[in-house]
Amino acid sequence: MSITTRTGTPAEQQWQTWHEQRAAEIALPYGPLALTATHWLADFPDGHPDGVPGHWKADGDAVLLRAAADDGLTVDGAPLDGTVRLGADSAPATARVAHDGRRLPVLRREGLWAVRVFDPGSEARRTFGGIDVFPYDERWLRPGLFRPYGAGRTVQVHNADGRQRGLGLAGELAFTLDGDEHTLQAAVEADGTLWAVLADATSGTDSYRFRFLRTPAPKDDGTVPVDLNRTLLPPCAFADHFICPFPPPGNTLPFALRAGERNRIAR
């Protein structure tokens, strides 16, 4: 059994553990690398998305799936022979519908329904060689301040699939670097943590074209640590069929953020 020897400060060792865990999560059988298709049901009025058995139809606040036993679909682990009403799935690994080892989670965005295909045998998963990262540097660990807007805002931004969708924003995340203040428009997740979509001077050249940043939930006074060493690749860096939002206006940092994840490594 091999033992990983950790070096550096405690903060750097924690970052190394985070990086290893991220790579392991990405490589899970139904992780981002397994996504091979996102089929918007509105694009298939006949109810038959390419390569997906059964008849799929949006029906208001649900999707109706009709299949015969020889279609080979299962719902909640049991063969489907008839019709079932489906809601949106919370995660691919727990999707109700499966077919021949693939998971078929149902997705809803802005009132539109889609079915996705997660295949553990995808080429992206087979050729995954890890995540390239910039070296850890304590310079990128900054004290931050979250300034909530008086009311939430929604801005239209391009998504990775070429469509425009609304991006909800709850406030500004501010931090200083080399004496200058920088701000990012951020969303507040259900658990209170912050999420921002950003670009910087390395985007598209020395790193992926845009990245995500997540922070803990701010304290009551708005203070929050901003660890840019944990800047993340978006899901669409691992598979082409995600619909990641691009950075909203004002979220392109004017410096080279040589921190966090850079790109997916293919072997």
CSV table of C-alpha atoms in Angstrom, one decimal, residues 146 187-195 215-219 224:
chain,number,residue,atom,x,y,z
A,146,PHE,CA,-19.9,40.0,1.0
A,187,ALA,CA,-25.0,33.9,-6.0
A,188,VAL,CA,-26.0,32.5,-2.6
A,189,GLU,CA,-26.5,28.8,-2.6
A,190,ALA,CA,-29.2,27.0,-0.6
A,191,ASP,CA,-26.7,26.3,2.2
A,192,GLY,CA,-25.6,29.9,2.4
A,193,THR,CA,-22.3,29.4,0.6
A,194,LEU,CA,-21.3,31.8,-2.2
A,195,TRP,CA,-20.7,30.9,-5.8
A,215,THR,CA,-16.6,30.3,-0.5
A,216,PRO,CA,-18.1,29.4,2.9
A,217,ALA,CA,-21.2,31.1,4.0
A,218,PRO,CA,-20.4,34.7,5.1
A,219,LYS,CA,-20.6,35.6,8.8
A,224,VAL,CA,-15.8,35.5,4.5
